[in-house]
Every structure is written in C-alpha cells, then in structure tokens.
CSV table of C-alpha atoms in Angstrom, one decimal:
chain,number,residue,atom,x,y,z
T,1,MET,CA,-123.2,59.1,-35.4
T,2,LEU,CA,-122.2,61.3,-38.4
T,3,ALA,CA,-125.8,62.2,-39.0
T,4,SER,CA,-126.3,63.3,-35.4
T,5,ARG,CA,-123.1,65.4,-35.5
T,6,ALA,CA,-124.3,67.0,-38.7
T,7,LEU,CA,-127.7,67.8,-37.2
T,8,LEU,CA,-126.1,69.4,-34.1
T,9,LEU,CA,-123.8,71.5,-36.3
T,10,LYS,CA,-126.8,72.6,-38.4
T,11,GLN,CA,-128.7,73.6,-35.2
T,12,ALA,CA,-125.8,75.5,-33.8
T,13,ALA,CA,-125.3,77.4,-37.1
T,14,ALA,CA,-129.0,78.3,-37.1
T,15,VAL,CA,-128.7,79.8,-33.6
T,16,LEU,CA,-125.6,81.7,-34.4
T,17,SER,CA,-127.0,83.1,-37.6
T,18,ARG,CA,-129.7,84.8,-35.6
T,19,GLN,CA,-127.1,86.7,-33.5
T,20,PRO,CA,-125.8,90.1,-34.8
T,21,ALA,CA,-122.2,89.4,-35.6
T,22,CYS,CA,-120.8,92.7,-34.4
T,23,LEU,CA,-123.1,93.4,-31.5
T,24,VAL,CA,-123.1,90.3,-29.4
T,25,HIS,CA,-121.0,92.0,-26.8
T,26,GLN,CA,-123.0,94.0,-24.3
T,27,GLY,CA,-121.2,96.3,-21.8
T,28,ASP,CA,-122.8,98.0,-18.8
T,29,TRP,CA,-123.2,101.1,-20.9
T,30,GLY,CA,-124.4,99.9,-24.2
T,31,ASN,CA,-123.3,98.0,-27.3
T,32,TRP,CA,-119.8,97.7,-28.6
T,33,GLY,CA,-118.6,100.8,-30.4
T,34,ASN,CA,-121.0,103.4,-29.0
T,35,THR,CA,-118.2,105.2,-27.1
T,36,ASN,CA,-114.8,106.0,-28.4
T,37,ILE,CA,-112.1,106.5,-25.7
T,38,ALA,CA,-108.5,107.8,-26.1
T,39,VAL,CA,-105.9,106.2,-23.8
T,40,VAL,CA,-102.6,108.0,-23.2
T,41,PHE,CA,-99.4,106.1,-22.3
T,42,SER,CA,-96.0,107.3,-21.3
T,43,GLY,CA,-93.8,104.3,-22.0
T,44,CYS,CA,-93.9,100.8,-20.6
T,45,GLY,CA,-93.1,100.0,-17.0
T,46,TRP,CA,-93.9,101.4,-13.5
T,47,TRP,CA,-90.6,103.1,-12.9
T,48,ASP,CA,-90.1,104.9,-16.2
T,49,GLY,CA,-93.4,104.8,-18.1
T,50,THR,CA,-96.9,103.5,-17.8
T,51,ASP,CA,-97.6,100.7,-15.3
T,52,VAL,CA,-98.3,97.5,-17.1
T,53,HIS,CA,-101.1,96.5,-14.7
T,54,GLU,CA,-102.9,99.9,-15.0
T,55,ALA,CA,-102.6,99.8,-18.8
T,56,ALA,CA,-104.0,96.3,-19.1
T,57,TYR,CA,-106.7,96.8,-16.5
T,58,THR,CA,-107.8,100.0,-18.2
T,59,MET,CA,-108.0,98.3,-21.6
T,60,TYR,CA,-109.8,95.3,-20.2
T,61,HIS,CA,-112.5,97.3,-18.5
T,62,LEU,CA,-113.0,99.5,-21.5
T,63,SER,CA,-113.6,96.4,-23.6
T,64,ARG,CA,-115.8,94.8,-20.9
T,65,ASN,CA,-118.0,97.9,-20.8
T,66,GLY,CA,-118.4,98.1,-24.6
T,67,ALA,CA,-116.1,100.9,-25.5
T,68,ARG,CA,-114.0,101.3,-28.6
T,69,PHE,CA,-110.6,102.8,-27.7
T,70,GLN,CA,-107.4,104.0,-29.3
T,71,ILE,CA,-103.9,104.3,-27.6
T,72,PHE,CA,-101.5,107.2,-27.9
T,73,ALA,CA,-98.1,108.2,-26.6
T,74,PRO,CA,-95.6,111.0,-27.3
T,75,ASN,CA,-93.2,110.3,-30.2
T,76,GLN,CA,-90.2,111.5,-28.1
T,77,GLN,CA,-87.4,110.1,-25.9
T,78,GLN,CA,-88.3,109.3,-22.3
T,79,MET,CA,-86.4,110.8,-19.4
T,80,HIS,CA,-84.4,107.7,-18.7
T,81,VAL,CA,-84.6,103.9,-18.7
T,82,MET,CA,-84.9,102.2,-15.3
T,83,ASP,CA,-83.6,98.8,-14.4
T,84,HIS,CA,-86.8,97.4,-12.8
T,85,MET,CA,-84.8,94.8,-10.8
T,86,LYS,CA,-82.4,97.2,-9.2
T,87,MET,CA,-84.8,100.2,-9.3
T,88,GLN,CA,-82.2,102.5,-10.6
T,89,PRO,CA,-81.4,104.2,-14.0
T,90,SER,CA,-79.6,102.1,-16.6
T,91,SER,CA,-76.6,103.8,-18.0
T,92,GLY,CA,-76.2,104.3,-21.7
T,93,GLU,CA,-79.8,103.5,-22.6
T,94,ASN,CA,-82.4,105.8,-24.2
T,95,ARG,CA,-85.8,104.8,-25.4
T,96,ASN,CA,-88.7,106.4,-27.3
T,97,MET,CA,-92.1,106.6,-25.4
T,98,MET,CA,-94.2,105.8,-28.4
T,99,MET,CA,-92.0,102.7,-29.3
T,100,GLU,CA,-92.1,101.5,-25.7
T,101,SER,CA,-95.8,102.1,-25.3
T,102,ALA,CA,-96.4,100.1,-28.5
T,103,ARG,CA,-95.6,97.0,-26.4
T,104,PHE,CA,-99.2,97.4,-25.2
T,105,SER,CA,-100.7,97.3,-28.7
T,106,HIS,CA,-101.2,94.5,-31.2
T,107,GLY,CA,-100.1,96.8,-34.0
T,108,GLN,CA,-103.2,96.8,-36.2
T,109,GLY,CA,-106.3,98.9,-36.7
T,110,MET,CA,-107.6,100.7,-33.6
T,111,MET,CA,-105.0,98.9,-31.5
T,112,GLN,CA,-102.1,100.5,-33.4
T,113,MET,CA,-100.1,102.9,-31.3
T,114,GLN,CA,-100.6,106.5,-32.4
T,115,ASP,CA,-98.6,109.7,-32.0
T,116,LEU,CA,-100.0,111.8,-29.2
T,117,SER,CA,-99.7,114.9,-31.3
T,118,ARG,CA,-102.5,113.4,-33.6
T,119,LEU,CA,-105.0,113.1,-30.8
T,120,ASP,CA,-108.1,115.1,-31.8
T,121,VAL,CA,-110.7,115.8,-29.1
T,122,ASN,CA,-113.4,115.9,-31.7
T,123,SER,CA,-112.8,112.2,-32.5
T,124,PHE,CA,-113.2,110.9,-28.9
T,125,ASP,CA,-115.8,110.9,-26.2
T,126,ALA,CA,-113.3,110.8,-23.3
T,127,VAL,CA,-109.6,110.4,-22.4
T,128,ILE,CA,-107.9,108.2,-19.8
T,129,PHE,CA,-104.4,108.5,-18.5
T,130,PRO,CA,-103.2,105.3,-16.7
T,131,GLY,CA,-100.5,105.9,-14.1
T,132,GLY,CA,-96.8,105.1,-13.6
T,133,HIS,CA,-93.7,107.1,-13.1
T,134,GLY,CA,-93.8,108.2,-16.7
T,135,ILE,CA,-96.4,110.7,-15.5
T,136,VAL,CA,-93.9,112.5,-13.4
T,137,LYS,CA,-90.8,111.9,-15.7
T,138,ASN,CA,-92.1,112.0,-19.3
T,139,LEU,CA,-95.5,113.7,-19.4
T,140,SER,CA,-94.5,116.3,-16.9
T,141,SER,CA,-91.4,117.7,-15.1
T,142,PHE,CA,-92.8,116.9,-11.7
T,143,ASN,CA,-89.9,114.6,-10.9
T,144,LYS,CA,-87.6,117.6,-11.1
T,145,ASP,CA,-89.8,120.6,-10.4
T,146,GLY,CA,-92.5,119.3,-8.0
T,147,LYS,CA,-95.6,121.5,-7.7
T,148,ASP,CA,-94.1,124.0,-10.2
T,149,CYS,CA,-93.8,121.4,-12.9
T,150,LYS,CA,-94.6,121.9,-16.6
T,151,LEU,CA,-96.6,119.5,-18.6
T,152,HIS,CA,-95.8,118.0,-22.0
T,153,ASN,CA,-97.3,120.4,-24.6
T,154,ASP,CA,-99.7,117.8,-26.0
T,155,VAL,CA,-100.7,116.6,-22.6
T,156,GLU,CA,-101.7,120.1,-21.5
T,157,ARG,CA,-103.5,120.7,-24.8
T,158,ILE,CA,-105.5,117.5,-24.6
T,159,LEU,CA,-106.5,118.0,-20.9
T,160,LYS,CA,-107.7,121.6,-21.6
T,161,GLU,CA,-109.5,120.6,-24.8
T,162,PHE,CA,-111.4,117.7,-23.2
T,163,HIS,CA,-112.3,119.8,-20.2
T,164,ARG,CA,-113.4,122.7,-22.4
T,165,SER,CA,-115.6,120.3,-24.4
T,166,ARG,CA,-117.2,118.8,-21.2
T,167,LYS,CA,-115.8,115.4,-22.0
T,168,PRO,CA,-114.8,113.0,-19.2
T,169,ILE,CA,-111.1,112.6,-18.1
T,170,GLY,CA,-110.1,109.4,-16.4
T,171,LEU,CA,-107.0,109.3,-14.2
T,172,SER,CA,-105.2,106.7,-12.1
T,173,SER,CA,-102.5,106.7,-9.5
T,174,MET,CA,-100.1,109.6,-10.3
T,175,SER,CA,-101.9,111.0,-13.3
T,176,PRO,CA,-104.3,113.3,-11.4
T,177,LEU,CA,-101.4,115.7,-10.8
T,178,LEU,CA,-101.4,116.4,-14.6
T,179,ALA,CA,-105.0,117.6,-14.5
T,180,CYS,CA,-104.5,119.5,-11.2
T,181,ARG,CA,-101.7,121.4,-12.7
T,182,VAL,CA,-103.7,122.9,-15.6
T,183,LEU,CA,-107.3,122.7,-14.6
T,184,PRO,CA,-109.0,124.6,-11.7
T,185,ASN,CA,-111.0,123.2,-8.8
T,186,LEU,CA,-110.9,119.5,-9.3
T,187,GLU,CA,-112.1,116.5,-7.3
T,188,ILE,CA,-109.3,113.9,-7.3
T,189,THR,CA,-108.3,110.8,-5.5
T,190,MET,CA,-104.6,110.1,-4.9
T,191,GLY,CA,-104.6,108.4,-1.5
T,192,TYR,CA,-103.6,109.4,2.0
T,193,GLU,CA,-101.8,112.6,3.0
T,194,ARG,CA,-99.9,110.6,5.6
T,195,ASP,CA,-98.3,107.2,5.2
T,196,GLU,CA,-100.5,105.3,7.6
T,197,SER,CA,-98.9,101.9,7.3
T,198,SER,CA,-100.8,98.8,8.4
T,199,ARG,CA,-100.7,95.1,7.8
T,200,TRP,CA,-102.7,95.8,4.6
T,201,GLY,CA,-100.0,98.0,3.1
T,202,ARG,CA,-98.6,101.6,3.0
T,203,TRP,CA,-99.0,104.9,1.1
T,204,PRO,CA,-95.4,105.9,0.2
T,205,ASN,CA,-96.2,108.8,-2.2
T,206,THR,CA,-97.7,111.2,0.4
T,207,ASN,CA,-95.3,114.0,-0.8
T,208,MET,CA,-97.0,113.9,-4.2
T,209,VAL,CA,-100.4,114.1,-2.6
T,210,GLN,CA,-99.3,117.2,-0.6
T,211,ALA,CA,-97.9,118.8,-3.7
T,212,VAL,CA,-101.1,118.2,-5.7
T,213,LYS,CA,-103.1,119.7,-2.8
T,214,SER,CA,-101.0,122.9,-3.1
T,215,MET,CA,-102.0,123.1,-6.8
T,216,GLY,CA,-105.6,123.8,-5.7
T,217,ALA,CA,-107.5,120.6,-5.9
T,218,TYR,CA,-110.9,120.8,-4.3
T,219,VAL,CA,-114.1,118.7,-4.4
T,220,ASP,CA,-116.0,119.7,-7.6
T,221,GLU,CA,-117.9,117.0,-9.5
T,222,LYS,CA,-119.0,119.2,-12.3
T,223,ASN,CA,-115.6,118.9,-14.1
T,224,LYS,CA,-116.2,115.3,-15.2
T,225,VAL,CA,-112.8,114.2,-13.8
T,226,ILE,CA,-112.7,110.6,-12.4
T,227,SER,CA,-109.7,109.3,-10.5
T,228,THR,CA,-108.6,106.2,-8.6
T,229,PRO,CA,-105.4,105.9,-6.4
T,230,SER,CA,-104.5,102.4,-7.7
T,231,PHE,CA,-100.7,101.9,-7.2
T,232,MET,CA,-100.3,104.9,-4.9
T,233,TRP,CA,-101.0,102.2,-2.3
T,234,GLU,CA,-98.3,99.5,-1.8
T,235,THR,CA,-99.1,96.1,-0.5
T,236,ASP,CA,-98.7,92.5,-1.4
T,237,TYR,CA,-102.4,91.8,-1.3
T,238,HIS,CA,-103.9,94.6,-3.4
T,239,TYR,CA,-104.0,93.6,-7.1
T,240,HIS,CA,-107.8,92.8,-7.1
T,241,TYR,CA,-108.4,96.2,-5.4
T,242,ILE,CA,-106.4,98.0,-8.1
T,243,PHE,CA,-108.4,96.0,-10.8
T,244,ASP,CA,-111.7,96.9,-9.2
T,245,GLY,CA,-110.7,100.6,-8.7
T,246,ILE,CA,-109.8,101.0,-12.3
T,247,GLY,CA,-113.0,99.2,-13.3
T,248,ASN,CA,-115.0,101.7,-11.3
T,249,MET,CA,-113.2,104.6,-12.8
T,250,VAL,CA,-113.8,103.3,-16.3
T,251,LYS,CA,-117.5,102.8,-15.6
T,252,HIS,CA,-117.9,106.4,-14.4
T,253,VAL,CA,-116.1,107.6,-17.5
T,254,MET,CA,-118.5,105.6,-19.6
T,255,ARG,CA,-121.5,106.9,-17.6
T,256,MET,CA,-120.5,110.5,-18.0
T,257,THR,CA,-120.1,110.2,-21.8
T,258,SER,CA,-123.8,109.6,-22.0
T,259,LYS,CA,-124.7,112.9,-20.2
C-alpha cells in the first residue's frame, strides 16, 4: 500500500515538474502577467464608495483573463458615510477613501492598496473604474452639481492621460459619467433613458443618463472606452447578468490592449 502511494506521488510530481510554475494559468487573451491593469476605487459600499460586487467581479474577470492588476484610491476623506441598512448618512462619521478601499485588498504586493496620486499611465496598459455612488460623491461633484460637476483632480488627469495614450478605459454603472465629463464624443452604456419597469426590474437612475447625454456622449468606438450598465438596473434576479456584463467589459478591455 505504501509502495503504491509512493509510486503515485512520484508520478504526480513528474507531471507537475513539466508544467511551467508561473504560466499554468491561461486567460482568453494570453498568459498571466502579459497585461497590467489599474483599477480605481472610491471607498467600499454601493451608497458611499465602490460597489462590492462590481469590485469583486472586476478583479475576478481580470484574473480569469490572465491580467495582472493593481488597485488605487484617493488618499482623502469621502463625502460622507452611509448607513447601508437605513440608506441614509451616518452622523458623526468620516472615513478615508483609500483606507475603506483597502478592504478589497489582501495588503501585500500587487494587491496592496495604492494612493491614486501615484498612478502612472506609463506603468499600465488600461484602467478600469468600477461603479457605486462613490463615483458621484467622491470622484466627482455630480451628486451636488449634476452635469456641471467637477472631477477629482487625479481622476481627470488619469482619464485624459489614458485617452491621450490610446489605452483602454473600462467603466461600469455610474462611472461612464466621469469619462463623458472630460473626454469628447464617447460611446457609453448606462442603461435606459426612461424607467421602463417590468417584472425583470427597473432603471431608477434615468436622470443620470439624461445628464450624461447632455455632456455630449455619442457613438464613437475609436476612443477605446468600454462600458457596462451593471447596477444601473435594479432587480432581484440580476446578479449573474451583472457578473457577465462586467466580464464582457473586461474581455474587451483586454482585447483592446493588444491593438
């Protein structure tokens, strides 16, 4: 029995020894580490930062498609802290976006949270902004100023630098409004212009879609901007659609990095 077990272990070790240790993973667009993506967060939580599902789905699909990625957030206080049970601001609380976003990281190596001010376009092949109300509260003043909003200085810098460098920009749910505010003539997807409710769900953020439309967003694929509406749609049955939509966005980001 012991001899048979030893033989099996020896055979398994021989098979594994023939596999390249760091390149076993194959994504749809190549081996692990060929593409380096920056992911920008704005806190942790749908109502006051980055949505946890959109963040996790984005990182999952980047990993599944063979990308190396690094996560960033502004090292500044967020607009306010929301009670996600009552869906209202918590009094007397104040939190740092970078510290809150670090909840998504494992705190080591490439997965260590980085200050957004240190994001260098020359070190990355693309950038992705997952959604959440942190887009309109922390990365921009849209929550207060609507279509006349201003963007966080580093967010505006990063979007303009990636666009100027012809590097892909991935956007989900509310984040397309960031790009539309500072980049001309974009193709974006944020959902319906009218809340056409059905048994499958509803589109409650139509005012945001209308505001983005007034910023001058048009169909223009040459800008390498890829977007998905994700949680702009509200329904009890949609998590796999959100997962798949973010997956498609990530795949197109990866595809465009090879052009």
